[in-house]
Every structure is written in C-alpha cells, then in structure tokens.
Tab-separated table of C-alpha atoms in Angstrom:
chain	number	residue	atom	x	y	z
A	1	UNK	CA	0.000	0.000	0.000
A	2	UNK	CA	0.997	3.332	-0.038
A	3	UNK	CA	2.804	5.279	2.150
A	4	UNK	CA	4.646	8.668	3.369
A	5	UNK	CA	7.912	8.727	5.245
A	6	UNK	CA	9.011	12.102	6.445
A	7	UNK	CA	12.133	13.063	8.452
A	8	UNK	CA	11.553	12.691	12.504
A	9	UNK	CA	12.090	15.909	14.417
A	10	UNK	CA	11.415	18.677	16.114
A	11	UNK	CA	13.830	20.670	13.293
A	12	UNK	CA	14.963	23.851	15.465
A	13	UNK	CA	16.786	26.277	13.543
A	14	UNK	CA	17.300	30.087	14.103
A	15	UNK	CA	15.499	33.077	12.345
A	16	UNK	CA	16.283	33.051	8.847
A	17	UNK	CA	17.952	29.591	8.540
A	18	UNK	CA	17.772	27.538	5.238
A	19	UNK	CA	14.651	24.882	6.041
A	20	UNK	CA	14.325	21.218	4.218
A	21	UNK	CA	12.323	19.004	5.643
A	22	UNK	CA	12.576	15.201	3.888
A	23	UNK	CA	9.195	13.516	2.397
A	24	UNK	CA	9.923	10.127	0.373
A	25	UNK	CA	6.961	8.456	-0.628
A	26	UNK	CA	6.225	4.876	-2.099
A	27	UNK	CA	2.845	4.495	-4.471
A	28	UNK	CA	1.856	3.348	-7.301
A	29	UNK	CA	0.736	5.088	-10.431
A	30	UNK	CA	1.058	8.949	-10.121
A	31	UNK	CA	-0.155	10.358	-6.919
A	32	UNK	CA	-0.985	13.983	-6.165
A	33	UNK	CA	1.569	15.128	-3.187
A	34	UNK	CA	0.935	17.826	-0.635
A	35	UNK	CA	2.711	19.463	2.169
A	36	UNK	CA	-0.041	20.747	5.244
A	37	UNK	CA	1.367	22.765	8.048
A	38	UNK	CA	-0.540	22.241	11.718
A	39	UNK	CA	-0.075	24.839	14.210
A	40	UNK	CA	-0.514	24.283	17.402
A	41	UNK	CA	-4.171	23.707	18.818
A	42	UNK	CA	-5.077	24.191	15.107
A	43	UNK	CA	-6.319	21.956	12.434
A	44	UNK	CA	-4.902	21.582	9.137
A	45	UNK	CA	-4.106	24.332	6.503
A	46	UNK	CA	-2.378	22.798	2.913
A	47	UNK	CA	0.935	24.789	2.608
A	48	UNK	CA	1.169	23.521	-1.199
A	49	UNK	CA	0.530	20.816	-4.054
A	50	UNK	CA	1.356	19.651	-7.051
A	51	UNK	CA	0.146	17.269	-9.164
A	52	UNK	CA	2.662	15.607	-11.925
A	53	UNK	CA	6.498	14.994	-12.082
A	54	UNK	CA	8.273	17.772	-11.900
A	55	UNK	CA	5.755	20.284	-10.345
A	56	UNK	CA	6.836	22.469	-8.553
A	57	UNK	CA	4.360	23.731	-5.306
A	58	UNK	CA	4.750	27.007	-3.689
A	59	UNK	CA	3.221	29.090	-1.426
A	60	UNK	CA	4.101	31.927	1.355
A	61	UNK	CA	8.293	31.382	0.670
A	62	UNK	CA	8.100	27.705	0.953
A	63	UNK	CA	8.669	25.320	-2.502
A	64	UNK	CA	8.558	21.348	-3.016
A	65	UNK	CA	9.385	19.341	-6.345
A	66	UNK	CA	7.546	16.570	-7.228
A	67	UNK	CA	10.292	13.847	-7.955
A	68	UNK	CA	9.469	10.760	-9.910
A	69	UNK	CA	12.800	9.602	-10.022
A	70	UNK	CA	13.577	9.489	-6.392
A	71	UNK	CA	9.865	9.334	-5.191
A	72	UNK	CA	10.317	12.510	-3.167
A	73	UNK	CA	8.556	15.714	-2.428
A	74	UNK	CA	10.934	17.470	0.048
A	75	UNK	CA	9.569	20.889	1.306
A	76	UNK	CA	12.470	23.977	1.678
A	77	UNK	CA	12.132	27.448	2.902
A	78	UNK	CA	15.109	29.813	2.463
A	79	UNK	CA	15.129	31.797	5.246
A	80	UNK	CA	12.156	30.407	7.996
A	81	UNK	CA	10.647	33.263	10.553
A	82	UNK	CA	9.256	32.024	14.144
A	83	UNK	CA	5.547	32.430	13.059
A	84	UNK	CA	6.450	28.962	10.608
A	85	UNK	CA	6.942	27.272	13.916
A	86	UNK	CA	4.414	24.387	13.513
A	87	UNK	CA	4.382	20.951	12.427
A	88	UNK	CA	4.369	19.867	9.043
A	89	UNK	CA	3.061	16.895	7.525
A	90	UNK	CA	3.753	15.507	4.303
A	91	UNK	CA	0.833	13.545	2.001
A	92	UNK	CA	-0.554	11.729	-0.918
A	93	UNK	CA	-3.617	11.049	-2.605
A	94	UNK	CA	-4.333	9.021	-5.908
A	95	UNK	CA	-6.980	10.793	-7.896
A	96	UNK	CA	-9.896	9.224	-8.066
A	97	UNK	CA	-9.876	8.254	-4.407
A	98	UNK	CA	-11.035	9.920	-2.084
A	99	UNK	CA	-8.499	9.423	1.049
A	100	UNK	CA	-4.903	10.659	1.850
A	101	UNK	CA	-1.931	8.977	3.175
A	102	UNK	CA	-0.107	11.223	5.297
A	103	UNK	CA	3.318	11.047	6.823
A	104	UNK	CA	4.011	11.573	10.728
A	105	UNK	CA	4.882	14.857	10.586
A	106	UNK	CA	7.937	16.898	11.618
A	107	UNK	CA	7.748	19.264	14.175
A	108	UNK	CA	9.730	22.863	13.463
A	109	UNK	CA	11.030	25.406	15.771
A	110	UNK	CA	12.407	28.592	15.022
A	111	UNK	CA	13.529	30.738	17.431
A	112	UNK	CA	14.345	34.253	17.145
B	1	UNK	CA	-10.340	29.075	-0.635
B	2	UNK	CA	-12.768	26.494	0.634
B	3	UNK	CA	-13.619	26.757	4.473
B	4	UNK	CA	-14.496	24.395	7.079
B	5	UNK	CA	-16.038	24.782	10.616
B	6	UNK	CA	-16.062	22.476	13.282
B	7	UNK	CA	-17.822	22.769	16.070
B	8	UNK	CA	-17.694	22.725	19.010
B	9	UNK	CA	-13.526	23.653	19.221
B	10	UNK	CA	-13.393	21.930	23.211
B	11	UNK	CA	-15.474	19.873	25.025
B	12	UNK	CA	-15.002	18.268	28.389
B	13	UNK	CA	-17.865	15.642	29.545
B	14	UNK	CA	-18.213	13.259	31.842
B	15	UNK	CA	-17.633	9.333	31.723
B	16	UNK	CA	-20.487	7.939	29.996
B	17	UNK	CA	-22.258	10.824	27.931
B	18	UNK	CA	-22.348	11.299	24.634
B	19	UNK	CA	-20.814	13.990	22.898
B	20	UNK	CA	-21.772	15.632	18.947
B	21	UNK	CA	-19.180	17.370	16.875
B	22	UNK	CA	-20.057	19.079	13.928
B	23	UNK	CA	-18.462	19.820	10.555
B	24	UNK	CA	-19.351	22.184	8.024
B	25	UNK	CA	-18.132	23.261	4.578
B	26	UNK	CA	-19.216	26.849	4.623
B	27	UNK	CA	-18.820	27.816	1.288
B	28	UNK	CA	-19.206	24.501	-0.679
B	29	UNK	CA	-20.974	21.536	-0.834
B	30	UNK	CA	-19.035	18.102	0.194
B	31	UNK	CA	-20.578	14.888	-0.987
B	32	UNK	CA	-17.671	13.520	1.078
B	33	UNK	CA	-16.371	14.165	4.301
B	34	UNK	CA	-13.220	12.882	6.672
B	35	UNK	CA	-13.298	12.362	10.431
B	36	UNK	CA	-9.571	11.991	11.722
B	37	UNK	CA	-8.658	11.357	15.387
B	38	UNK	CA	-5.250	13.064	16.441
B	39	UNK	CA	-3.249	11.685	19.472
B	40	UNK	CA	-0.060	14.258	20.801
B	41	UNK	CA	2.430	14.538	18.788
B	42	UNK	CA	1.355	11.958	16.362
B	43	UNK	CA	-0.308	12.245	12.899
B	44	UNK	CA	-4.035	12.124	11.960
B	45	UNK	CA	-5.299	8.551	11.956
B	46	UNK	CA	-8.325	8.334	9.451
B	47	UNK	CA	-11.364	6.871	11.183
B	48	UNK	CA	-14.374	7.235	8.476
B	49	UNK	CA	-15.030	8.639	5.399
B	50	UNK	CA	-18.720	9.875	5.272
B	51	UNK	CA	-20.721	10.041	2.526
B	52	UNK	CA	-23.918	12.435	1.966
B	53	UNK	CA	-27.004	10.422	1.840
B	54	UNK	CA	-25.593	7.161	2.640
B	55	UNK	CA	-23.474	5.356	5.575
B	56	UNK	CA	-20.059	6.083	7.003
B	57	UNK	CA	-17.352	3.843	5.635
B	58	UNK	CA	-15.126	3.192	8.631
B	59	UNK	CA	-11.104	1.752	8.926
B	60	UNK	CA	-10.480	-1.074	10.180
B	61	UNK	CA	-10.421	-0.776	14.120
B	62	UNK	CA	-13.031	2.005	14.565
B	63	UNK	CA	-16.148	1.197	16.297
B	64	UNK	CA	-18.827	1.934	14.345
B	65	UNK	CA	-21.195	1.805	17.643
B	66	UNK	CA	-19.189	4.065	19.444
B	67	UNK	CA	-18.488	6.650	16.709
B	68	UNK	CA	-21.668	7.623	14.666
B	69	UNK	CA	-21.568	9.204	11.782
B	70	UNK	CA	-24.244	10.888	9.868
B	71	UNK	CA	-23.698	13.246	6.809
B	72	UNK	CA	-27.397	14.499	6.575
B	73	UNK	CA	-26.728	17.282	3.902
B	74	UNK	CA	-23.966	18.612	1.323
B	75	UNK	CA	-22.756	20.729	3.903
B	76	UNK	CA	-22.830	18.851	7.140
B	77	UNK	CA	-21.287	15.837	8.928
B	78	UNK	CA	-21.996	14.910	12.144
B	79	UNK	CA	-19.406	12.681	14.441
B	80	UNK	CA	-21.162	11.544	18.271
B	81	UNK	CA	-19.078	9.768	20.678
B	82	UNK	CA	-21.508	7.335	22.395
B	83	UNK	CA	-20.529	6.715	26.070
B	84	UNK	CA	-17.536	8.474	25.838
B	85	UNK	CA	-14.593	7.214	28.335
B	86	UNK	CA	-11.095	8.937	28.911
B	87	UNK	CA	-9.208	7.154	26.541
B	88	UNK	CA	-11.682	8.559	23.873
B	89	UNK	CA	-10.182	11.773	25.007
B	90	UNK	CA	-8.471	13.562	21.432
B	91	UNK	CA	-8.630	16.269	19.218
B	92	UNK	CA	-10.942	15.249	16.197
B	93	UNK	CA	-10.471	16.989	12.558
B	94	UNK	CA	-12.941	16.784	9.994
B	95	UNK	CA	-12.036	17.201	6.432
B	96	UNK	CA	-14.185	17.644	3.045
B	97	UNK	CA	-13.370	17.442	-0.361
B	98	UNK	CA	-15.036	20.345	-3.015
B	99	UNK	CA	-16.134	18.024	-5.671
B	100	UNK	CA	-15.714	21.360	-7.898
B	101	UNK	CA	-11.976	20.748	-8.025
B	102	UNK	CA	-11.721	17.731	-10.491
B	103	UNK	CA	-8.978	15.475	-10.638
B	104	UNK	CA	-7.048	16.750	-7.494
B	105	UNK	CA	-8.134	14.792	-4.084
B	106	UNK	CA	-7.157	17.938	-2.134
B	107	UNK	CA	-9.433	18.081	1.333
B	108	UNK	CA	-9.949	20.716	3.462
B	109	UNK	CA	-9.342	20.489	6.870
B	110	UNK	CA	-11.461	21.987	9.985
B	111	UNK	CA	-10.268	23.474	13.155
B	112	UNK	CA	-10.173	20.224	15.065
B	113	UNK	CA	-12.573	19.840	18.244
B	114	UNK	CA	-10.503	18.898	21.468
B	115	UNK	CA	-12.631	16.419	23.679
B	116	UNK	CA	-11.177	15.559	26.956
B	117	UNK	CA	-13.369	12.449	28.889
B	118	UNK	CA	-13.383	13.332	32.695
C-alpha cells in the first residue's frame, strides 16, 4: 500500500535559517503530493501541491518538487521566521480516491 | 479558498455521555467528508469517510457503535461519541473534499474539536 515517510524531528533552527524538511513516498501510479502545516491547537491548513512529475508547489516562501525519479517531495524554505513554527506533515492522494496517506509529521522550531 | 467549521472547538464531559461534533463546509458543498482522530504529537489517523445520503465507511479498528456518523446534507457531517470514556479523550479533525476541483483529491481540513473524557 501506499505510504509517506518524512524526516523525525522537532527541526529547530534560528530566524532566517535555510529549512528542508525530507518527504519520500512509495505508491503506485502517479499520486498527487501535498505538504499541510498544523499549528498548534489548530487543524490543518495545505501549505502547497502539485500534481505531476516535476511540479513544482509554492506558497508563502516555501517550494517542493515533485520527484518521480527518487519518489520525493521534500519541502524547503530559504530563510524560515518564528511564526512557521508548527508541524508539518507531508501527504498523498491518488486521484480518483477519495483518502490521503499522510506522513508523521515533523515538528519545526524557530527561534528568534 | 474552501472553508471548514467544526464545532464545538473543546469539550469536556463526563464518563459515559455522549458527545456531537459538527463539521461544516461553509462555502461549498461536500458529498464527502473525513473524520480523523489526532493523538499528541502523532499524525491524523483516518477513522471514516462519510458520505452524503448514505453510511459512514469506517477503517479497520473504529467502532462503528461508538463513533456515529451521519452526513445528513452537502454541507454537514456529524461525528457523536456514544458513552464516551477517557481514553476517547483527542482532538478530532474533519475534512471535506469540493467536488468542484476535479482530478485533485485535495481536502480541506477543519479546526479540530478537542474532547477531553473526565
């Protein structure tokens, strides 16, 4: 079946640090791949998407690449402020179906 | 962008009564719907996907007695805890997919509802 392995954290960097945060996946076929970021007490927002190899998602400085060749959909910020703080989770859905397959999620902390 | 409520966002009852959350798409209709259950520091464990107009599939695991569902209308899903005990105690996310965005299963998440079982 499919699934969604992420990097385990908590990530702390300082303010204005590089950010990756690793998402490999294994599926078959040609999922859609998403990165959602949880803040705390909060549900679920989607950060970003894409949708074939080679996408690329972005939204609010963050960016991912959809990799087909190494299954991978890492998520990098270049310089990360203490409001992106949160945990991040890292997912998958085949379209067509309904459900998504998320990864554990990796918790970030920035401090100032 | 698409919006979801949940509500209420915290609960506390007692051993042994029943608790309703709902979930609403506020600006679109959902034929389906996602009830997740959230432990600390862990990541969302699916529990049913509910479908408007006809019953709840549930993963393997859930109690379907304890945990109703009921997706009365395109823009409402209902989850109840039945006889609700501590270790039911969680923070519950509802999701809903906008069946105007073809071909991309993105789903919209809710708030969450915390729900701690005295």
């Amino acid at each position: 079946g499919d699934s969604v392995t992420q990097m385990e954290g908590p990530v702390t960097l300082s303010e204005e640090a590089f950010l990756t945060i690793n998402c490999t996946y294994t599926a078959t076929g040609y999922p859609s791949l998403f990165w959602y970021v949880q803040y705390p007490g909060e549900g679920l927002q989607l950060l970003l998407k894409a949708t074939k190899a080679d996408d690329k998602g972005s939204n609010k400085g963050f960016e991912a690449t959809y990799r087909k060749e190494t299954t991978s959909f890492h998520l990098e910020k270049g310089s990360v402020q203490v409001s992106d703080s949160a945990v991040y989770f890292c997912a998958l859905s085949h379209s067509g179906y309904s459900t998504l397959t998320f990864g554990k999620g990796t918790m970030l902390l920035v401090s100032p | 962008g698409a919006v979801v409520s949940q509500h209420p966002s915290w609960v506390i009852c007692k051993s042994g009564t029943s608790v309703k959350i709902e979930c609403r798409s506020l600006d679109f209709q959902a034929t389906t719907m996602f009830w997740y259950r959230q432990f600390p520091k862990q990541s969302l464990m699916l529990m049913a996907t509910s479908n408007e107009g006809s019953k709840a599939t549930y993963e393997q695991g859930v109690e379907k007695d304890k945990f109703l569902i009921n997706h009365a209308s395109l823009t409402l899903s209902t989850l109840t805890v039945t006889s609700a005990h501590p270790e039911d105690s969680s923070f519950y996310i509802c999701s809903a997919r906008d069946p105007g965005l073809a071909g991309v299963n993105e789903q919209f998440f809710g708030p969450g509802t915390r729900l701690t079982v005295l």
